[in-house]
Coordinates of C-alpha atoms in Angstrom, one line a residue:
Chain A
X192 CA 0.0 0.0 0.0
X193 CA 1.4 3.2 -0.9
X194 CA 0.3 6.7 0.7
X195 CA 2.9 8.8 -2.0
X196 CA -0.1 10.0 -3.6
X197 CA -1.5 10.9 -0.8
X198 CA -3.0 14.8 -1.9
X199 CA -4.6 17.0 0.4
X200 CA -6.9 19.8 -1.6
X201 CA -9.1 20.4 1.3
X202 CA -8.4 24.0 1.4
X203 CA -9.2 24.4 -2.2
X204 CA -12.1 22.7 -2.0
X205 CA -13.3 25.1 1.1
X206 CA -12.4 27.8 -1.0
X207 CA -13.8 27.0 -3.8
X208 CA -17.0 25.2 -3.0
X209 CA -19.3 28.4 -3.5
X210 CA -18.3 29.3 -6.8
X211 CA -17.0 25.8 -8.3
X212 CA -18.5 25.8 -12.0
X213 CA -20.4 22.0 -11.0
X214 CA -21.7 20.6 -13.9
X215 CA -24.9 18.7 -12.9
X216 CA -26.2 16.3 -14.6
X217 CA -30.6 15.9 -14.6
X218 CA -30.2 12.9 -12.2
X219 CA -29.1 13.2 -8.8
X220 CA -26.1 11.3 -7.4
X221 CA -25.0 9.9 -4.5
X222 CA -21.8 7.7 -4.2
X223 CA -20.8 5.4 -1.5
X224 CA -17.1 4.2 -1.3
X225 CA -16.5 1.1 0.5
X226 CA -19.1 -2.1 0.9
X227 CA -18.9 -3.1 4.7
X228 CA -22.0 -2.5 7.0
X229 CA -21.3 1.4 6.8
X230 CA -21.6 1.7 2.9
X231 CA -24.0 -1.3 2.0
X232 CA -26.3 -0.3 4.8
X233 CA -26.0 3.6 3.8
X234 CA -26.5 2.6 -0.1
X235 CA -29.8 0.4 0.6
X236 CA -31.2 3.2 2.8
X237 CA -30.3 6.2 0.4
X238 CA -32.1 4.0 -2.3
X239 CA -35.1 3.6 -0.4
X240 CA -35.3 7.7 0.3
X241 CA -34.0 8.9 -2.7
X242 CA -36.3 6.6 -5.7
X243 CA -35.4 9.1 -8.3
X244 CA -31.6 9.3 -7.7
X245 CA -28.4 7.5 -9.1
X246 CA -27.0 5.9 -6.2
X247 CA -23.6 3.7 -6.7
X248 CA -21.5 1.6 -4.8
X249 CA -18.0 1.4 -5.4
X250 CA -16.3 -1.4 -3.4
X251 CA -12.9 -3.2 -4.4
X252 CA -14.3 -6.8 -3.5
X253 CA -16.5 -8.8 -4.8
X254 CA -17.7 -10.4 -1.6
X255 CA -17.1 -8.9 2.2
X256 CA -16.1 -10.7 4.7
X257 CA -17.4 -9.5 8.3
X258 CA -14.8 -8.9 10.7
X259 CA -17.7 -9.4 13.8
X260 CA -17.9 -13.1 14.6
X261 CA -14.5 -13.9 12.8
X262 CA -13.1 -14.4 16.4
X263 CA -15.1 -17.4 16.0
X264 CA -13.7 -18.4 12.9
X265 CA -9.8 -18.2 14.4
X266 CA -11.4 -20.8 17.4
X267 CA -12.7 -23.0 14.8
X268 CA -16.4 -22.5 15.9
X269 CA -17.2 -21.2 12.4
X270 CA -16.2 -21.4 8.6
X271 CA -14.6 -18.3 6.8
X272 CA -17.3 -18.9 4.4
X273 CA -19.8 -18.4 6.9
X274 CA -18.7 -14.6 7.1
X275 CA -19.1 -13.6 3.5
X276 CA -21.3 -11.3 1.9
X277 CA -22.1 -10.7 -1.8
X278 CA -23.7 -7.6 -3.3
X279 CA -26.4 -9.3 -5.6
X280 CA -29.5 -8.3 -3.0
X281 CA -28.3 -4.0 -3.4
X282 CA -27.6 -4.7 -7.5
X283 CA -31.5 -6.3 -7.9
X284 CA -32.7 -3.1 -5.7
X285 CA -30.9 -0.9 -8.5
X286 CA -28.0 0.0 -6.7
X287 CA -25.1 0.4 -9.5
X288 CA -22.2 -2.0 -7.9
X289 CA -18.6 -1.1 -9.0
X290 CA -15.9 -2.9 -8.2
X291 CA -13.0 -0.8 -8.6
X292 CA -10.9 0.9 -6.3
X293 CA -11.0 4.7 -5.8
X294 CA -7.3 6.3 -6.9
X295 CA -8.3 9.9 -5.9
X296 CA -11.2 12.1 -5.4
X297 CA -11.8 16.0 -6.1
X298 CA -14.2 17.0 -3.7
X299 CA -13.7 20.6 -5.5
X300 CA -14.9 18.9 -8.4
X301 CA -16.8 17.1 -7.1
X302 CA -15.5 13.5 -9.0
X303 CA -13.8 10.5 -7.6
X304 CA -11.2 8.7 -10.1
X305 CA -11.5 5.1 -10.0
X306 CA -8.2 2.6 -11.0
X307 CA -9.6 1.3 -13.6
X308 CA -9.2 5.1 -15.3
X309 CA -13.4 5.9 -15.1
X310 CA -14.0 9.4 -13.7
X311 CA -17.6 9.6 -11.4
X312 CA -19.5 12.5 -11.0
X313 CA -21.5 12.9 -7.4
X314 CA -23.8 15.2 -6.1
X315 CA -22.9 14.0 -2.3
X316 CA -20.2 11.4 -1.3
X317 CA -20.3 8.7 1.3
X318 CA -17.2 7.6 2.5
X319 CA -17.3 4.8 4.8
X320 CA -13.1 3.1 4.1
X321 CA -13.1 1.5 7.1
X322 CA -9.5 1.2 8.7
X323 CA -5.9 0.8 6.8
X324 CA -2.7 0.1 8.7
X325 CA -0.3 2.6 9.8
X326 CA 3.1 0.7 8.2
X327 CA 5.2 3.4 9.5
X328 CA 4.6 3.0 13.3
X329 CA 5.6 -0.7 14.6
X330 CA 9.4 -0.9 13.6
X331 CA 9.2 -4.3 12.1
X332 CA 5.6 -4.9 11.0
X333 CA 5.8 -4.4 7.1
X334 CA 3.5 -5.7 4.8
X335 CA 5.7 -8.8 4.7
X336 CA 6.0 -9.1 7.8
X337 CA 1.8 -10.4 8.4
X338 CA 2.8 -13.9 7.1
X339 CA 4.9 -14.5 9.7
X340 CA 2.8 -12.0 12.4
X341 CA -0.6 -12.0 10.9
X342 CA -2.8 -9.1 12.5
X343 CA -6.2 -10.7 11.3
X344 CA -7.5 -7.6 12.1
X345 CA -9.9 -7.3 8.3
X346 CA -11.1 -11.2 8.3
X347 CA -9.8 -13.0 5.1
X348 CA -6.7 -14.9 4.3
X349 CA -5.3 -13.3 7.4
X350 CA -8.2 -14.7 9.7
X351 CA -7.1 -18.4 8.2
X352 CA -3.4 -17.4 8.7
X353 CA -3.5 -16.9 12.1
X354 CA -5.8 -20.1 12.7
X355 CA -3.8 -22.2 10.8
X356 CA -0.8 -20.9 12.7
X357 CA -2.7 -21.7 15.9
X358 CA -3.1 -25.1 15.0
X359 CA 0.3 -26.0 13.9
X360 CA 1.8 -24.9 17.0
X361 CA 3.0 -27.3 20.0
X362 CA 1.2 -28.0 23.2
X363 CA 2.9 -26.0 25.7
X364 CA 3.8 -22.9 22.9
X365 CA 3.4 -19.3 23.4
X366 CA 0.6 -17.1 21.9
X367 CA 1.8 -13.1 22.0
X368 CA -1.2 -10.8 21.4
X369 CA -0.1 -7.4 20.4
X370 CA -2.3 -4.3 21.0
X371 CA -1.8 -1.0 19.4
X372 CA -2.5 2.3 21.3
X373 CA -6.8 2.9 21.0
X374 CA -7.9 4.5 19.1
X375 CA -8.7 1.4 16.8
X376 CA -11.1 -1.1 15.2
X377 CA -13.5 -2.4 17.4
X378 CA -12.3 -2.0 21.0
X379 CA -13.0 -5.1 22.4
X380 CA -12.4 -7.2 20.0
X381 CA -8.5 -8.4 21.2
X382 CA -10.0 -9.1 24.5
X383 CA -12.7 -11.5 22.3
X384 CA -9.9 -12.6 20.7
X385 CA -8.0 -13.7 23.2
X386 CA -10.6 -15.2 24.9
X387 CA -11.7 -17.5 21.6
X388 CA -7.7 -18.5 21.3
X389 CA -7.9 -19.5 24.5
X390 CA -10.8 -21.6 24.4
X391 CA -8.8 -23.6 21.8
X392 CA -6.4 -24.0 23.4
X393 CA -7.8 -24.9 26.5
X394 CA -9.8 -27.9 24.2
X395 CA -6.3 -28.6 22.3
X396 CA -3.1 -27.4 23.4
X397 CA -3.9 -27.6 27.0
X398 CA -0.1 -26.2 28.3
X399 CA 0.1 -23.7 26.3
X400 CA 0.5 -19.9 27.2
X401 CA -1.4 -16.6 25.9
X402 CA 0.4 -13.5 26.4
X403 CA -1.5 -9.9 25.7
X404 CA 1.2 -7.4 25.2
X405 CA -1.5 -3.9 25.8
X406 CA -0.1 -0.4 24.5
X407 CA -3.3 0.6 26.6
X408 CA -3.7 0.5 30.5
X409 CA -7.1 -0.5 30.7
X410 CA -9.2 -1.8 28.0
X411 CA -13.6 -2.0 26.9
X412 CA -15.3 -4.5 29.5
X413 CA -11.9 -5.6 31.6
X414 CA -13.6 -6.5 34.6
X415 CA -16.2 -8.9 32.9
X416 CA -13.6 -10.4 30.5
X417 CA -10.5 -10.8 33.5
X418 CA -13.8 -12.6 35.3
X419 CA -14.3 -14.9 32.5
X420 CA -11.1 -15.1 32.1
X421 CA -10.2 -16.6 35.5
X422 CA -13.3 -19.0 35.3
X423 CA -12.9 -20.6 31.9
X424 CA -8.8 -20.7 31.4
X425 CA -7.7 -20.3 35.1
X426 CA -4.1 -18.7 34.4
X427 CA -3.7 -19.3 30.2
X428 CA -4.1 -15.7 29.5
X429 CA -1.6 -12.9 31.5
X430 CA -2.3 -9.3 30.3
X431 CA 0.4 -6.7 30.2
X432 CA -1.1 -3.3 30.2
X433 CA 0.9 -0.4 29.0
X434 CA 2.3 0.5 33.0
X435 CA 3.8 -3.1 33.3
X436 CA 6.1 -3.1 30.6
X437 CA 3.4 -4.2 27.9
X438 CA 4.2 -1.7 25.1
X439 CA 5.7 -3.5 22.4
X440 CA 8.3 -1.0 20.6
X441 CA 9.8 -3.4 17.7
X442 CA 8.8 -6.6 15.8
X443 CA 11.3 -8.5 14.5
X444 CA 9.2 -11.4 12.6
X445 CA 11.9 -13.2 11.3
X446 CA 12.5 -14.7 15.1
X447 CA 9.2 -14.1 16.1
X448 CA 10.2 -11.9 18.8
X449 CA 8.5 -8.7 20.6
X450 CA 10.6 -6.4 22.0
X451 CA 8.9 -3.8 25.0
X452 CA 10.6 -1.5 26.3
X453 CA 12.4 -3.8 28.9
X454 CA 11.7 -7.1 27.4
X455 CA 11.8 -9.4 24.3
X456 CA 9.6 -12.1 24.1
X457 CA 9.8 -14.8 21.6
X458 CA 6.6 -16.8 21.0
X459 CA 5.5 -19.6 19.3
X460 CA 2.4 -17.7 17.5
X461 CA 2.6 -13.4 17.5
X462 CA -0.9 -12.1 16.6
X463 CA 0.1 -8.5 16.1
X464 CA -3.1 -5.7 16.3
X465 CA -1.3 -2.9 14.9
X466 CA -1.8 1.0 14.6
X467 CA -4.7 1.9 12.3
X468 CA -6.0 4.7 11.0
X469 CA -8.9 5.7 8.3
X470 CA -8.6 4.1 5.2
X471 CA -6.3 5.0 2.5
X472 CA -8.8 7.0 0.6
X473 CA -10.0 9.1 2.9
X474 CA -6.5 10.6 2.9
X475 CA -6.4 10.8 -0.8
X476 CA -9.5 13.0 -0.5
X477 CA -8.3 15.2 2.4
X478 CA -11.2 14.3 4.9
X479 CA -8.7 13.0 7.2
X480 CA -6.8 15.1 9.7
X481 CA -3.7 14.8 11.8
X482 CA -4.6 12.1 14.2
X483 CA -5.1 10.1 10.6
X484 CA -9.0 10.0 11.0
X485 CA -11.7 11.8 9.6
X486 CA -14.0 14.9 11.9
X487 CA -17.2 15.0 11.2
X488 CA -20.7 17.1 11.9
X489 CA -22.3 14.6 14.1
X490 CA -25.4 15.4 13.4
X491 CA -25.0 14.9 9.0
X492 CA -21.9 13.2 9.4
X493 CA -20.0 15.4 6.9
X494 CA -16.7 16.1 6.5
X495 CA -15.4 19.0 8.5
X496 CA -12.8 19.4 5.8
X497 CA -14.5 19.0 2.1
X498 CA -17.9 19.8 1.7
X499 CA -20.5 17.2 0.1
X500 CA -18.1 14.3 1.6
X501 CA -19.5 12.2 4.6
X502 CA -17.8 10.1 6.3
X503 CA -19.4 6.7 8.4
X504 CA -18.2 3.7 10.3
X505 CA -14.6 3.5 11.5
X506 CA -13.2 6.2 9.7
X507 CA -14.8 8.8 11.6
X508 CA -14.5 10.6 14.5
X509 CA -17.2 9.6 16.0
X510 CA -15.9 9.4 19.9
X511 CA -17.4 8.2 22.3
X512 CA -19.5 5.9 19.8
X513 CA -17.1 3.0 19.1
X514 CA -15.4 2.0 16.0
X515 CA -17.6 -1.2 15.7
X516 CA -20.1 -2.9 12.5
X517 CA -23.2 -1.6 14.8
X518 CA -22.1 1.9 15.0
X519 CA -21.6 2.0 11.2
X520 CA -24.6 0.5 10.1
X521 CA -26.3 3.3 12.8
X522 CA -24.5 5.6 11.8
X523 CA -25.1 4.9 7.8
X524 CA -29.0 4.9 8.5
X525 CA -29.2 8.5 10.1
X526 CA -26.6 10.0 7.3
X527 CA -28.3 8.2 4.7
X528 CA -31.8 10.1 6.2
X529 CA -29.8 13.4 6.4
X530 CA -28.4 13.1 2.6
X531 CA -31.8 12.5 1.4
X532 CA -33.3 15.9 3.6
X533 CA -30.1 17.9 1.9
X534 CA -30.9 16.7 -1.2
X535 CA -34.8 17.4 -1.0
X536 CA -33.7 20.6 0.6
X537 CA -34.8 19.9 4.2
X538 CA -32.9 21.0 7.2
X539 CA -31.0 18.1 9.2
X540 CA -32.0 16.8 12.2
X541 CA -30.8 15.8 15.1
X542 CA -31.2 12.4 16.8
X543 CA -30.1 10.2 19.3
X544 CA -27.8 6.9 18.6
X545 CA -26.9 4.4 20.3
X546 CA -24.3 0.9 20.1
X547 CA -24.3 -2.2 21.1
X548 CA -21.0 -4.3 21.3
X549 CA -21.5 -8.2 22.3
X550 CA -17.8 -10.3 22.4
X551 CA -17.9 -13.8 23.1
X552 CA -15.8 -15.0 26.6
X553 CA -16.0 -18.7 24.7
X554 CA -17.5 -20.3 21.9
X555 CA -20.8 -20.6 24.1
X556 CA -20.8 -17.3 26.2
X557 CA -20.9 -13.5 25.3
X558 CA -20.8 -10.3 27.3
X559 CA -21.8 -7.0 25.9
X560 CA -21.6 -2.9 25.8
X561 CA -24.2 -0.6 25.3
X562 CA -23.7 2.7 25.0
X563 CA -26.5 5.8 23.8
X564 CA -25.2 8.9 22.3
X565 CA -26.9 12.8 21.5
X566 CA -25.4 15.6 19.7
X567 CA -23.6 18.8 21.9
X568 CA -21.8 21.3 20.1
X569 CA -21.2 19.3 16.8
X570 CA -20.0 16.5 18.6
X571 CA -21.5 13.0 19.6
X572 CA -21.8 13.0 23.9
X573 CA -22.4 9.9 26.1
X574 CA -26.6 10.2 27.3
X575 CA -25.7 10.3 31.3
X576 CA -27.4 7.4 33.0
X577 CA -27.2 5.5 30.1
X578 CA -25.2 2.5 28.7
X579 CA -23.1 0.2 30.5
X580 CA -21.8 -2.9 30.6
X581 CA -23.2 -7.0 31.3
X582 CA -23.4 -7.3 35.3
X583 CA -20.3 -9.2 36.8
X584 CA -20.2 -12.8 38.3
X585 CA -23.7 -13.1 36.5
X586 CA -25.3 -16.4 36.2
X587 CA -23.5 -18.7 33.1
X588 CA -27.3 -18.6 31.6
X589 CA -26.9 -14.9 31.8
X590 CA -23.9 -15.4 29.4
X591 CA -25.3 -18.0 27.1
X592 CA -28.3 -15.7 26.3
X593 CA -26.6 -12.9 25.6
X594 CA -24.5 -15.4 23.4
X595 CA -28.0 -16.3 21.6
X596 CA -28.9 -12.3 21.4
X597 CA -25.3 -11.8 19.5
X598 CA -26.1 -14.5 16.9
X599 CA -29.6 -12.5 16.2
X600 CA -27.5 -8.9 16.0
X601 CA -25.3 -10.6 13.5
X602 CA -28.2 -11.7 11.3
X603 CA -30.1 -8.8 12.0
X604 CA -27.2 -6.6 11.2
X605 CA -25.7 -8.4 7.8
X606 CA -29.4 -8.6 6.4
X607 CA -29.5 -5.0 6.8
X608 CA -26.4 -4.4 5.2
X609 CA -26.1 -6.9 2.5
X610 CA -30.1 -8.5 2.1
X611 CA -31.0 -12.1 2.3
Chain B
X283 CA -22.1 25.2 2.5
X284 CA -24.1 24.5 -1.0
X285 CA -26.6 22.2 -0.6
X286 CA -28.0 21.0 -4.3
X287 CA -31.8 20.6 -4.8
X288 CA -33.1 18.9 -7.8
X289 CA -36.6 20.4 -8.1
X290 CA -37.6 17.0 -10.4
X291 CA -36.1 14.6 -8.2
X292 CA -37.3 16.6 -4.7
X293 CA -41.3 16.8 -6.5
X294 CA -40.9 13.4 -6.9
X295 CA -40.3 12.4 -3.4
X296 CA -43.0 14.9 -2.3
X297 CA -45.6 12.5 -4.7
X298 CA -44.0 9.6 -3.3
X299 CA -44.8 10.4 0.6
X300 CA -48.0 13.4 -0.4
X301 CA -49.9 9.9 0.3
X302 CA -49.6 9.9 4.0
X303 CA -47.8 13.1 4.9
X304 CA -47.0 16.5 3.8
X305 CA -43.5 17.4 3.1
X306 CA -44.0 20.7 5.6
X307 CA -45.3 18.4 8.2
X308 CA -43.9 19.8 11.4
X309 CA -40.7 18.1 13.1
X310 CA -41.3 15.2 16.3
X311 CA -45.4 15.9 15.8
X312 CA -46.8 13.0 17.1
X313 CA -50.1 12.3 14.4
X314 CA -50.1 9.2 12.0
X315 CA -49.1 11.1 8.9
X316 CA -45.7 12.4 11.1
X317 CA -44.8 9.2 11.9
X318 CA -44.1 7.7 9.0
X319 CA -42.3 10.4 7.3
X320 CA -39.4 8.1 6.1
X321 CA -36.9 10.9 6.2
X322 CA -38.8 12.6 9.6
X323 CA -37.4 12.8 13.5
X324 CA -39.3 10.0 14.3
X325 CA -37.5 8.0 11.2
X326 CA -34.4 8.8 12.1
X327 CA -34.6 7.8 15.9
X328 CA -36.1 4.6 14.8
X329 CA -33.5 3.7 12.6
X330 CA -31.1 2.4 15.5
X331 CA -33.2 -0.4 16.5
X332 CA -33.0 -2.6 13.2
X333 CA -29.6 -3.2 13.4
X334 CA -30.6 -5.8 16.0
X335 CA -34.4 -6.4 15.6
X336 CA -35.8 -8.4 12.8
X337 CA -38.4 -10.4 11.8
X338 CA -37.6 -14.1 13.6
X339 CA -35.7 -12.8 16.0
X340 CA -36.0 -14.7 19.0
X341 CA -32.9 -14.1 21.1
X342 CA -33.8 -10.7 20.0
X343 CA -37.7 -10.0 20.3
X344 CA -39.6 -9.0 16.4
X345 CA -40.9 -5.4 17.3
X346 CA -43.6 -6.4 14.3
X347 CA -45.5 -8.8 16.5
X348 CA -46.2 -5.6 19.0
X349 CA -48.5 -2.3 19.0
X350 CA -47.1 0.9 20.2
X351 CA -49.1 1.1 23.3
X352 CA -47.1 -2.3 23.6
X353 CA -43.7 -1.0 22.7
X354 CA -43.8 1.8 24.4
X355 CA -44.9 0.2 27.7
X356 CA -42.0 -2.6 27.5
X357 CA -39.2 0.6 26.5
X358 CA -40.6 2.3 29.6
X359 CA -40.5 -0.3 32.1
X360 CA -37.0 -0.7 30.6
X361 CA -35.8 2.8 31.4
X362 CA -37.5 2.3 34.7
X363 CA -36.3 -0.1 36.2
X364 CA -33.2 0.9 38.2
X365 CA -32.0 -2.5 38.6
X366 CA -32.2 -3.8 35.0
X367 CA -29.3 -5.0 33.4
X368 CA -29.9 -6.1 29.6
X369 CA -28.7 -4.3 26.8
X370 CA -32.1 -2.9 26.2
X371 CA -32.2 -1.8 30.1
X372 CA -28.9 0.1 29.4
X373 CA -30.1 1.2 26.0
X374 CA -34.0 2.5 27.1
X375 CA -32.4 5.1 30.2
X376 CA -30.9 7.3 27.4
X377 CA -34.4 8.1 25.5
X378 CA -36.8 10.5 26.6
X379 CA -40.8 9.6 27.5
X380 CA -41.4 11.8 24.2
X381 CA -38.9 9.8 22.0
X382 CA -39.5 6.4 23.1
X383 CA -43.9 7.3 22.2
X384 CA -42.0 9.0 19.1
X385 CA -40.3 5.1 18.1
X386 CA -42.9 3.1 19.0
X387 CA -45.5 4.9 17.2
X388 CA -42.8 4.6 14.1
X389 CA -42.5 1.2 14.5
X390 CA -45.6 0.2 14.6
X391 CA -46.8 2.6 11.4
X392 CA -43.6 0.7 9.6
X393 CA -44.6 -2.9 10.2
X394 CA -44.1 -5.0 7.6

């Protein structure tokens, strides 16, 4: 992945976006970039409002696999296949599917380039890119470096990777789990992770150790997972926070080792979650500031930086909403709704969200965060009295049904992104 | 910030919903024809709860099997009660008595 074309116009497009001599063509058009629970869920809901309109999908893939419940995938308690999504249900509804990959937007222009040379015209933009990696911040983990490492952390051939390396290891090896910094993709989901790793190893490599190197001092539900921990694993997993050394510095995969600041540790399987930040073409279009994601109106959800360009899902700077497939599909509905009031030249309005985060503690047991969210000054705010998180030391039952209520969120929520 | 309006494609919405509500029906109004507005307040509030609820849910209850009077009573004995601890307890406590009428009326006006 390269970021040398990285071009930031942003301040030409402010400038320029009262005056720009916009061609407009008799239809009106929306774009989405990116097919994940963000952009297929904002697509299907802009083509419901807006009948009339040209709405298109550009997504590089031809299928998506869902990052939520690939966890289970890496414990052997589901298929890869089982977490792919095609986009024939938003093409039959008379969405226009591309897949290409985006090489560069104008947001002064208001067109988008795609690699394959095509130049697109919008009306509004919806960029929901997800997460790229941050190559340039773990000394060590290179792009050649996730054979060896894998991070796992978009499900695909690096979800099978890291299984596969899981499985080939000895009874009695050592599992490192690497977390970057937050903020990142889905903030429990290492914690999920190292619960489901341990659960097979507990089944089939009994001896074996799991080590969570944290760049964080405390993480999203630690109480309930160090509680579930304890009870289901007794002393597999030991976490390092940030304070006690766990900060790994350096990677060197070649001899599989971690180096902290005081330590190296050389393990039998290194599952590195590395720094993130929006993806790659939200740079190219200058929506992304210096912390490497995007700000955003909360209320419309666009761009603080280029005008007509919203930005969902991971991307944005949505804080405290999490970086999670609930947010983005939440998120996607209400700017989808505030597109379609722009367009028909109503005023936006402001709502109340809210996100629900369920992580499994084994193949049979989940916890979960909920969290509700209003508008203040531009920015998303935590609802006081709300949210919070699954009671502790709660009955196994307890666990098992919210188990059964995460399997109904994922169907709920990848029929609402990608149909039946 | 320019906003672009299409005055074919924004009459043809206004045809599309003149059916059942105006176009310069008043914001969070609480009669039939505001509540299903699909690009409304009420819509937009609503919106949150599909990404869990469908129809066949059982883990997770169908909202289509219930009436508002119905979903509004479970969402407030939800928020009320101070020693619930489901998701929907935690969820419930951050709406308002006037936006949890405002969804269930919404709901029920949507139901497939």
């Amino acid at each position: 992945m390269t970021f040398g074309m990285t071009r930031r116009r942003f301040l030409g497009a402010l400038a320029a976006t009262a005056i720009a001599p916009h061609v407009h063509s008799a239809v009106t058009r929306i774009i989405v970039v990116g097919g994940g629970f963000g952009g297929a869920t904002a697509a299907r809901t802009l083509r419901t409002l807006l009948p009339r309109a040209a709405i298109i999908l550009v997504e590089s893939n031809r299928r998506y696999l869902a990052c939520p419940f690939s966890n289970l995938v890496i414990a052997g308690r589901r298929t890869l296949e089982q977490q792919a999504f095609g986009y024939g249900a938003l093409r039959r509804e008379n969405i226009e599917v591309i897949h290409d990959a985006v090489v560069d937007v104008d947001g002064n222009a208001r067109t988008l380039i795609l690699q394959g040379g095509q130049t697109l015209d919008y009306d509004r933009l919806v960029l929901s890119p997800g997460i790229d990696f941050r190559w340039d911040a773990l000394p060590g983990y290179t792009p050649t470096a996730v054979d060896a490492m894998p991070h796992a952390w978009k499900a695909g051939p690096q979800t099978r990777q890291l299984a596969s390396q899981l499985r080939a290891m000895p009874d009695g090896g050592l599992v490192a789990l690497a977390v970057t910094a937050a903020p990142f993709r889905c903030p429990p989901g290492p914690y999920e992770r190292a619960s489901l790793i341990a659960s097979y190893l507990k089944q089939n490599k009994p001896r074996s150790k799991l080590l969570i190197l944290d760049s964080n001092d405390k993480f999203s539900k630690q109480g309930l997972f160090t509680e579930s921990w304890q009870r289901l694993y007794g002393n597999m997993i030991e976490w390092r926070g940030a304070s006690l050394d766990g900060r790994v510095r350096r990677v060197d995969p070649a001899a599989m080792q971690l180096e902290t600041d005081f330590d190296t540790i050389t393990a039998d399987v290194a599952n590195v979650v590395p720094p993130q930040h929006a993806g790659e073409i939200a740079h190219r279009s200058g929506v992304a500031d210096a912390t490497g994601w995007c700000p955003i109106d909360a209320v419309t959800f666009e761009s603080r930086l280029v005008s007509n360009i919203h930005v969902i899902g991971d991307a944005s700077i949505a804080a405290p909403m999490p970086k999670s497939a609930f947010s983005a599909n939440a998120q996607a509905k209400v700017c989808a709704i505030q597109v379609a009031r722009l367009v028909n030249g109503r005023a936006p309005v402001a709502t109340t969200l809210a996100n629900t985060c369920y992580s499994y503690v084994s193949g049979d047991e989940a916890i979960s965060v909920s969290g509700v969210y209003h508008n203040q000054g531009g920015q998303f705010a935590n609802v006081t009295g709300a949210g919070g998180i699954s009671p502790a030391n709660a009955p196994i039952e307890l666990r098992s049904q919210e188990a059964a209520q995460a399997r109904d969120w994922f169907t709920a929520i990848t029929g609402e992104a990608f149909g039946g | 910030m320019s906003v672009l309006i299409k005055p074919a494609a924004r009459a043809a919405v206004c045809i599309a919903v003149l059916a059942t509500v105006s176009c310069r029906s008043p914001e969070g109004s609480h009669d039939n024809a505001a509540a299903i507005d699909p690009m409304g307040h009420a819509a937009v509030l609503a919106s949150v709860c599909s990404g869990c609820h469908v129809p066949g849910g059982t883990a997770i209850s169908d909202l289509s099997q219930f009436s508002s009077a119905r979903l509004e009573a479970l969402m407030l004995t939800y928020k009320n009660a101070a020693d619930g601890t489901t998701a929907m307890h935690r969820m419930a406590r951050g709406y308002s008595e006037a936006e949890i009428r405002t969804i269930s009326q919404f709901i029920e006006a949507t139901a497939p």
